[in-house]
Tab-separated table of N, CA and C in Angstrom:
chain	number	residue	atom	x	y	z
A	243	MET	N	-8.866	36.181	6.264
A	243	MET	CA	-9.477	35.704	5.038
A	243	MET	C	-8.453	35.806	3.912
A	244	GLY	N	-8.312	34.734	3.141
A	244	GLY	CA	-7.323	34.696	2.083
A	244	GLY	C	-7.786	35.394	0.822
A	245	TYR	N	-6.825	35.787	0.053
A	245	TYR	CA	-7.102	36.441	-1.224
A	245	TYR	C	-6.350	35.688	-2.299
A	246	LEU	N	-7.058	35.342	-3.355
A	246	LEU	CA	-6.428	34.684	-4.494
A	246	LEU	C	-6.268	35.680	-5.623
A	247	SER	N	-5.127	35.635	-6.261
A	247	SER	CA	-4.907	36.473	-7.434
A	247	SER	C	-5.732	35.926	-8.592
A	248	GLU	N	-5.876	36.720	-9.637
A	248	GLU	CA	-6.587	36.252	-10.831
A	248	GLU	C	-5.914	34.985	-11.362
A	249	ARG	N	-4.600	34.979	-11.361
A	249	ARG	CA	-3.854	33.810	-11.844
A	249	ARG	C	-4.201	32.569	-11.028
A	250	ASP	N	-4.193	32.700	-9.699
A	250	ASP	CA	-4.522	31.565	-8.840
A	250	ASP	C	-5.951	31.091	-9.075
A	251	GLU	N	-6.881	32.029	-9.198
A	251	GLU	CA	-8.285	31.671	-9.427
A	251	GLU	C	-8.460	30.914	-10.728
A	252	ILE	N	-7.810	31.389	-11.787
A	252	ILE	CA	-7.924	30.733	-13.098
A	252	ILE	C	-7.283	29.349	-13.051
A	253	GLU	N	-6.112	29.233	-12.453
A	253	GLU	CA	-5.438	27.937	-12.375
A	253	GLU	C	-6.271	26.929	-11.583
A	254	LEU	N	-6.890	27.369	-10.485
A	254	LEU	CA	-7.756	26.481	-9.704
A	254	LEU	C	-9.003	26.079	-10.488
A	255	LYS	N	-9.577	27.028	-11.222
A	255	LYS	CA	-10.762	26.745	-12.029
A	255	LYS	C	-10.416	25.742	-13.138
A	256	VAL	N	-9.273	25.924	-13.782
A	256	VAL	CA	-8.844	24.999	-14.839
A	256	VAL	C	-8.655	23.597	-14.253
A	257	HIS	N	-8.026	23.517	-13.094
A	257	HIS	CA	-7.836	22.223	-12.429
A	257	HIS	C	-9.189	21.549	-12.214
A	258	SER	N	-10.148	22.320	-11.730
A	258	SER	CA	-11.488	21.792	-11.501
A	258	SER	C	-12.142	21.345	-12.809
A	259	LEU	N	-11.998	22.148	-13.853
A	259	LEU	CA	-12.582	21.802	-15.155
A	259	LEU	C	-11.966	20.527	-15.733
A	260	LEU	N	-10.672	20.343	-15.512
A	260	LEU	CA	-10.004	19.160	-16.064
A	260	LEU	C	-10.439	17.883	-15.369
A	261	LYS	N	-11.074	18.010	-14.204
A	261	LYS	CA	-11.642	16.827	-13.550
A	261	LYS	C	-12.822	16.278	-14.347
A	262	THR	N	-13.343	17.076	-15.276
A	262	THR	CA	-14.459	16.617	-16.114
A	262	THR	C	-13.980	15.927	-17.388
A	263	VAL	N	-12.673	15.985	-17.658
A	263	VAL	CA	-12.112	15.311	-18.838
A	263	VAL	C	-11.757	13.888	-18.421
A	264	ILE	N	-12.437	12.941	-19.017
A	264	ILE	CA	-12.337	11.539	-18.606
A	264	ILE	C	-11.458	10.749	-19.573
A	265	ASP	N	-10.565	9.964	-19.010
A	265	ASP	CA	-9.802	9.017	-19.821
A	265	ASP	C	-10.759	7.870	-20.153
A	266	PRO	N	-11.037	7.651	-21.427
A	266	PRO	CA	-12.045	6.656	-21.793
A	266	PRO	C	-11.646	5.208	-21.504
A	267	GLU	N	-10.368	4.954	-21.355
A	267	GLU	CA	-9.945	3.573	-21.092
A	267	GLU	C	-10.149	3.179	-19.628
A	268	LEU	N	-9.858	4.100	-18.709
A	268	LEU	CA	-10.024	3.797	-17.283
A	268	LEU	C	-11.291	4.403	-16.698
A	269	ASN	N	-11.909	5.310	-17.438
A	269	ASN	CA	-13.140	5.965	-17.019
A	269	ASN	C	-12.975	6.782	-15.731
A	270	ILE	N	-11.800	7.410	-15.588
A	270	ILE	CA	-11.574	8.358	-14.501
A	270	ILE	C	-10.975	9.621	-15.100
A	271	SER	N	-11.024	10.702	-14.337
A	271	SER	CA	-10.558	11.984	-14.875
A	271	SER	C	-9.046	11.980	-15.095
A	272	ILE	N	-8.611	12.835	-15.989
A	272	ILE	CA	-7.179	12.938	-16.257
A	272	ILE	C	-6.449	13.509	-15.041
A	273	ILE	N	-7.159	14.253	-14.202
A	273	ILE	CA	-6.561	14.738	-12.952
A	273	ILE	C	-6.335	13.552	-12.018
A	274	ASP	N	-7.365	12.734	-11.822
A	274	ASP	CA	-7.239	11.581	-10.930
A	274	ASP	C	-6.219	10.567	-11.452
A	275	MET	N	-6.064	10.508	-12.762
A	275	MET	CA	-5.060	9.606	-13.344
A	275	MET	C	-3.638	10.117	-13.142
A	276	GLY	N	-3.497	11.393	-12.858
A	276	GLY	CA	-2.161	11.972	-12.707
A	276	GLY	C	-1.527	12.330	-14.031
A	277	LEU	N	-2.356	12.529	-15.053
A	277	LEU	CA	-1.822	12.889	-16.376
A	277	LEU	C	-1.456	14.361	-16.475
A	278	VAL	N	-2.038	15.197	-15.628
A	278	VAL	CA	-1.780	16.642	-15.677
A	278	VAL	C	-0.651	16.964	-14.703
A	279	TYR	N	0.449	17.486	-15.235
A	279	TYR	CA	1.619	17.800	-14.423
A	279	TYR	C	1.623	19.247	-13.940
A	280	ASN	N	1.079	20.156	-14.748
A	280	ASN	CA	1.142	21.571	-14.371
A	280	ASN	C	0.084	22.367	-15.123
A	281	ILE	N	-0.433	23.383	-14.441
A	281	ILE	CA	-1.378	24.330	-15.040
A	281	ILE	C	-0.861	25.715	-14.712
A	282	THR	N	-0.668	26.528	-15.740
A	282	THR	CA	-0.225	27.902	-15.500
A	282	THR	C	-1.069	28.878	-16.302
A	283	TYR	N	-1.177	30.071	-15.750
A	283	TYR	CA	-1.851	31.156	-16.463
A	283	TYR	C	-0.970	32.382	-16.365
A	284	GLU	N	-0.607	32.909	-17.522
A	284	GLU	CA	0.228	34.103	-17.574
A	284	GLU	C	0.057	34.754	-18.940
A	285	ASN	N	-0.035	36.074	-18.931
A	285	ASN	CA	-0.128	36.848	-20.171
A	285	ASN	C	-1.264	36.366	-21.081
A	286	ASN	N	-2.428	36.119	-20.484
A	286	ASN	CA	-3.628	35.705	-21.200
A	286	ASN	C	-3.538	34.302	-21.809
A	287	LEU	N	-2.544	33.504	-21.383
A	287	LEU	CA	-2.356	32.147	-21.892
A	287	LEU	C	-2.515	31.138	-20.763
A	288	ILE	N	-3.427	30.205	-20.953
A	288	ILE	CA	-3.582	29.073	-20.044
A	288	ILE	C	-2.802	27.922	-20.667
A	289	GLU	N	-1.818	27.427	-19.928
A	289	GLU	CA	-0.998	26.332	-20.445
A	289	GLU	C	-1.141	25.118	-19.535
A	290	ILE	N	-1.447	23.994	-20.150
A	290	ILE	CA	-1.585	22.733	-19.434
A	290	ILE	C	-0.446	21.828	-19.887
A	291	THR	N	0.416	21.449	-18.953
A	291	THR	CA	1.480	20.502	-19.242
A	291	THR	C	1.003	19.149	-18.747
A	292	MET	N	0.962	18.210	-19.665
A	292	MET	CA	0.406	16.899	-19.333
A	292	MET	C	1.076	15.813	-20.155
A	293	THR	N	0.740	14.593	-19.817
A	293	THR	CA	1.225	13.447	-20.562
A	293	THR	C	0.042	12.536	-20.866
A	294	LEU	N	0.317	11.441	-21.479
A	294	LEU	CA	-0.676	10.396	-21.726
A	294	LEU	C	-0.144	9.108	-21.111
A	295	SER	N	-0.976	8.105	-21.033
A	295	SER	CA	-0.535	6.859	-20.409
A	295	SER	C	0.585	6.185	-21.201
A	296	SER	N	0.661	6.483	-22.497
A	296	SER	CA	1.759	5.977	-23.332
A	296	SER	C	1.861	6.847	-24.583
A	297	LYS	N	3.026	6.829	-25.220
A	297	LYS	CA	3.207	7.607	-26.452
A	297	LYS	C	2.251	7.160	-27.545
A	298	GLY	N	1.901	5.895	-27.555
A	298	GLY	CA	1.012	5.368	-28.576
A	298	GLY	C	-0.444	5.326	-28.141
A	299	CYS	N	-0.799	6.094	-27.125
A	299	CYS	CA	-2.165	6.075	-26.598
A	299	CYS	C	-3.167	6.343	-27.728
A	300	PRO	N	-4.057	5.387	-28.014
A	300	PRO	CA	-4.986	5.561	-29.119
A	300	PRO	C	-6.023	6.665	-28.883
A	301	MET	N	-6.205	7.062	-27.638
A	301	MET	CA	-7.186	8.096	-27.319
A	301	MET	C	-6.526	9.455	-27.070
A	302	GLY	N	-5.234	9.555	-27.339
A	302	GLY	CA	-4.479	10.774	-27.057
A	302	GLY	C	-5.048	12.029	-27.686
A	303	GLU	N	-5.352	11.964	-28.975
A	303	GLU	CA	-5.894	13.150	-29.656
A	303	GLU	C	-7.247	13.540	-29.091
A	304	MET	N	-8.062	12.557	-28.749
A	304	MET	CA	-9.365	12.853	-28.178
A	304	MET	C	-9.215	13.516	-26.806
A	305	ILE	N	-8.315	12.991	-25.978
A	305	ILE	CA	-8.116	13.540	-24.638
A	305	ILE	C	-7.603	14.967	-24.719
A	306	THR	N	-6.560	15.216	-25.501
A	306	THR	CA	-6.016	16.578	-25.587
A	306	THR	C	-7.026	17.520	-26.246
A	307	GLY	N	-7.792	17.021	-27.190
A	307	GLY	CA	-8.855	17.828	-27.793
A	307	GLY	C	-9.919	18.205	-26.775
A	308	ASN	N	-10.281	17.264	-25.898
A	308	ASN	CA	-11.255	17.548	-24.849
A	308	ASN	C	-10.721	18.569	-23.854
A	309	VAL	N	-9.431	18.508	-23.571
A	309	VAL	CA	-8.810	19.497	-22.688
A	309	VAL	C	-8.942	20.885	-23.308
A	310	ARG	N	-8.541	21.011	-24.564
A	310	ARG	CA	-8.635	22.315	-25.238
A	310	ARG	C	-10.080	22.800	-25.295
A	311	GLU	N	-11.001	21.895	-25.566
A	311	GLU	CA	-12.412	22.262	-25.691
A	311	GLU	C	-12.982	22.799	-24.374
A	312	VAL	N	-12.711	22.113	-23.264
A	312	VAL	CA	-13.271	22.558	-21.983
A	312	VAL	C	-12.673	23.902	-21.561
A	313	ILE	N	-11.417	24.137	-21.887
A	313	ILE	CA	-10.796	25.423	-21.551
A	313	ILE	C	-11.369	26.521	-22.443
A	314	THR	N	-11.480	26.271	-23.736
A	314	THR	CA	-12.025	27.257	-24.667
A	314	THR	C	-13.464	27.616	-24.320
A	315	GLU	N	-14.268	26.614	-23.963
A	315	GLU	CA	-15.666	26.870	-23.612
A	315	GLU	C	-15.794	27.763	-22.381
A	316	ASN	N	-14.909	27.568	-21.412
A	316	ASN	CA	-15.012	28.298	-20.150
A	316	ASN	C	-14.191	29.577	-20.103
A	317	PHE	N	-13.215	29.694	-20.965
A	317	PHE	CA	-12.369	30.886	-21.034
A	317	PHE	C	-12.188	31.299	-22.502
A	318	PRO	N	-13.272	31.660	-23.186
A	318	PRO	CA	-13.165	31.950	-24.621
A	318	PRO	C	-12.265	33.148	-24.933
A	319	GLU	N	-12.078	34.029	-23.967
A	319	GLU	CA	-11.260	35.218	-24.193
A	319	GLU	C	-9.770	34.961	-23.942
A	320	LYS	N	-9.441	33.758	-23.474
A	320	LYS	CA	-8.051	33.411	-23.176
A	320	LYS	C	-7.513	32.449	-24.232
A	321	GLU	N	-6.220	32.528	-24.443
A	321	GLU	CA	-5.559	31.535	-25.294
A	321	GLU	C	-5.285	30.306	-24.441
A	322	ASN	N	-5.169	29.148	-25.083
A	322	ASN	CA	-4.774	27.962	-24.323
A	322	ASN	C	-3.864	27.088	-25.168
A	323	HIS	N	-3.030	26.366	-24.459
A	323	HIS	CA	-2.065	25.483	-25.121
A	323	HIS	C	-1.884	24.236	-24.270
A	324	VAL	N	-1.930	23.081	-24.915
A	324	VAL	CA	-1.638	21.817	-24.256
A	324	VAL	C	-0.212	21.434	-24.626
A	325	ASN	N	0.628	21.377	-23.617
A	325	ASN	CA	2.024	21.001	-23.789
A	325	ASN	C	2.147	19.524	-23.414
A	326	LEU	N	2.235	18.670	-24.411
A	326	LEU	CA	2.311	17.226	-24.192
A	326	LEU	C	3.768	16.832	-23.988
A	327	VAL	N	4.060	16.220	-22.839
A	327	VAL	CA	5.432	15.823	-22.509
A	327	VAL	C	5.475	14.328	-22.205
A	328	TRP	N	6.664	13.776	-22.265
A	328	TRP	CA	6.828	12.336	-22.015
A	328	TRP	C	7.721	12.053	-20.819
A	329	GLU	N	8.239	13.086	-20.210
A	329	GLU	CA	9.060	12.934	-19.003
A	329	GLU	C	8.467	13.794	-17.918
A	330	PRO	N	8.214	13.271	-16.744
A	330	PRO	CA	8.394	11.862	-16.428
A	330	PRO	C	7.330	11.009	-17.101
A	331	ALA	N	7.710	9.809	-17.433
A	331	ALA	CA	6.774	8.883	-18.070
A	331	ALA	C	5.689	8.513	-17.061
A	332	TRP	N	4.448	8.515	-17.517
A	332	TRP	CA	3.334	8.170	-16.632
A	332	TRP	C	3.411	6.700	-16.234
A	333	ASN	N	3.001	6.431	-15.006
A	333	ASN	CA	2.830	5.046	-14.571
A	333	ASN	C	1.660	4.999	-13.597
A	334	PRO	N	1.089	3.843	-13.340
A	334	PRO	CA	-0.113	3.734	-12.513
A	334	PRO	C	0.034	4.307	-11.101
A	335	GLU	N	1.250	4.458	-10.624
A	335	GLU	CA	1.447	5.044	-9.298
A	335	GLU	C	1.055	6.520	-9.265
A	336	PHE	N	0.896	7.145	-10.424
A	336	PHE	CA	0.490	8.557	-10.495
A	336	PHE	C	-0.998	8.735	-10.195
A	337	ILE	N	-1.767	7.655	-10.220
A	337	ILE	CA	-3.207	7.748	-9.949
A	337	ILE	C	-3.401	8.156	-8.495
A	338	ASN	N	-4.204	9.205	-8.266
A	338	ASN	CA	-4.411	9.687	-6.909
A	338	ASN	C	-5.418	8.813	-6.159
A	339	ALA	N	-5.658	9.160	-4.895
A	339	ALA	CA	-6.543	8.347	-4.047
A	339	ALA	C	-7.953	8.261	-4.612
A	340	ALA	N	-8.459	9.377	-5.135
A	340	ALA	CA	-9.815	9.368	-5.712
A	340	ALA	C	-9.877	8.445	-6.927
A	341	GLY	N	-8.848	8.472	-7.744
A	341	GLY	CA	-8.802	7.596	-8.912
A	341	GLY	C	-8.710	6.138	-8.518
A	342	LYS	N	-7.892	5.845	-7.513
A	342	LYS	CA	-7.759	4.462	-7.045
A	342	LYS	C	-9.095	3.975	-6.473
A	343	ALA	N	-9.767	4.836	-5.742
A	343	ALA	CA	-11.078	4.458	-5.183
A	343	ALA	C	-12.070	4.172	-6.299
A	344	ALA	N	-12.050	5.012	-7.341
A	344	ALA	CA	-12.975	4.815	-8.472
A	344	ALA	C	-12.673	3.510	-9.191
A	345	LEU	N	-11.431	3.094	-9.154
A	345	LEU	CA	-11.025	1.841	-9.803
A	345	LEU	C	-11.177	0.636	-8.876
A	346	GLY	N	-11.609	0.919	-7.641
A	346	GLY	CA	-11.793	-0.167	-6.683
A	346	GLY	C	-10.488	-0.686	-6.095
A	347	ARG	N	-9.491	0.189	-6.032
A	347	ARG	CA	-8.168	-0.227	-5.485
A	347	ARG	C	-7.978	0.309	-4.086
């Protein structure tokens, strides 16, 4: 039987929670879109490294705000930070199988 550390449990829970954050333009989760590059938990800080579909994404503030909100609601005792990066640049090939299925591809 496997054992997960607190860090692993929190990172997995955050990944699951981020599946509830929906990109309003494609109507699929930011996880399925491939916008989330990394989730880490260390020293009471949950850090999400992610990108947007473009630098000028009109829904960018809403998406990152929703990320912070879902983490704060579920881990109020933890700090959180969204690290928005532009490399690698997102492209539609980052959409996972579940996202492609939801899009009918």
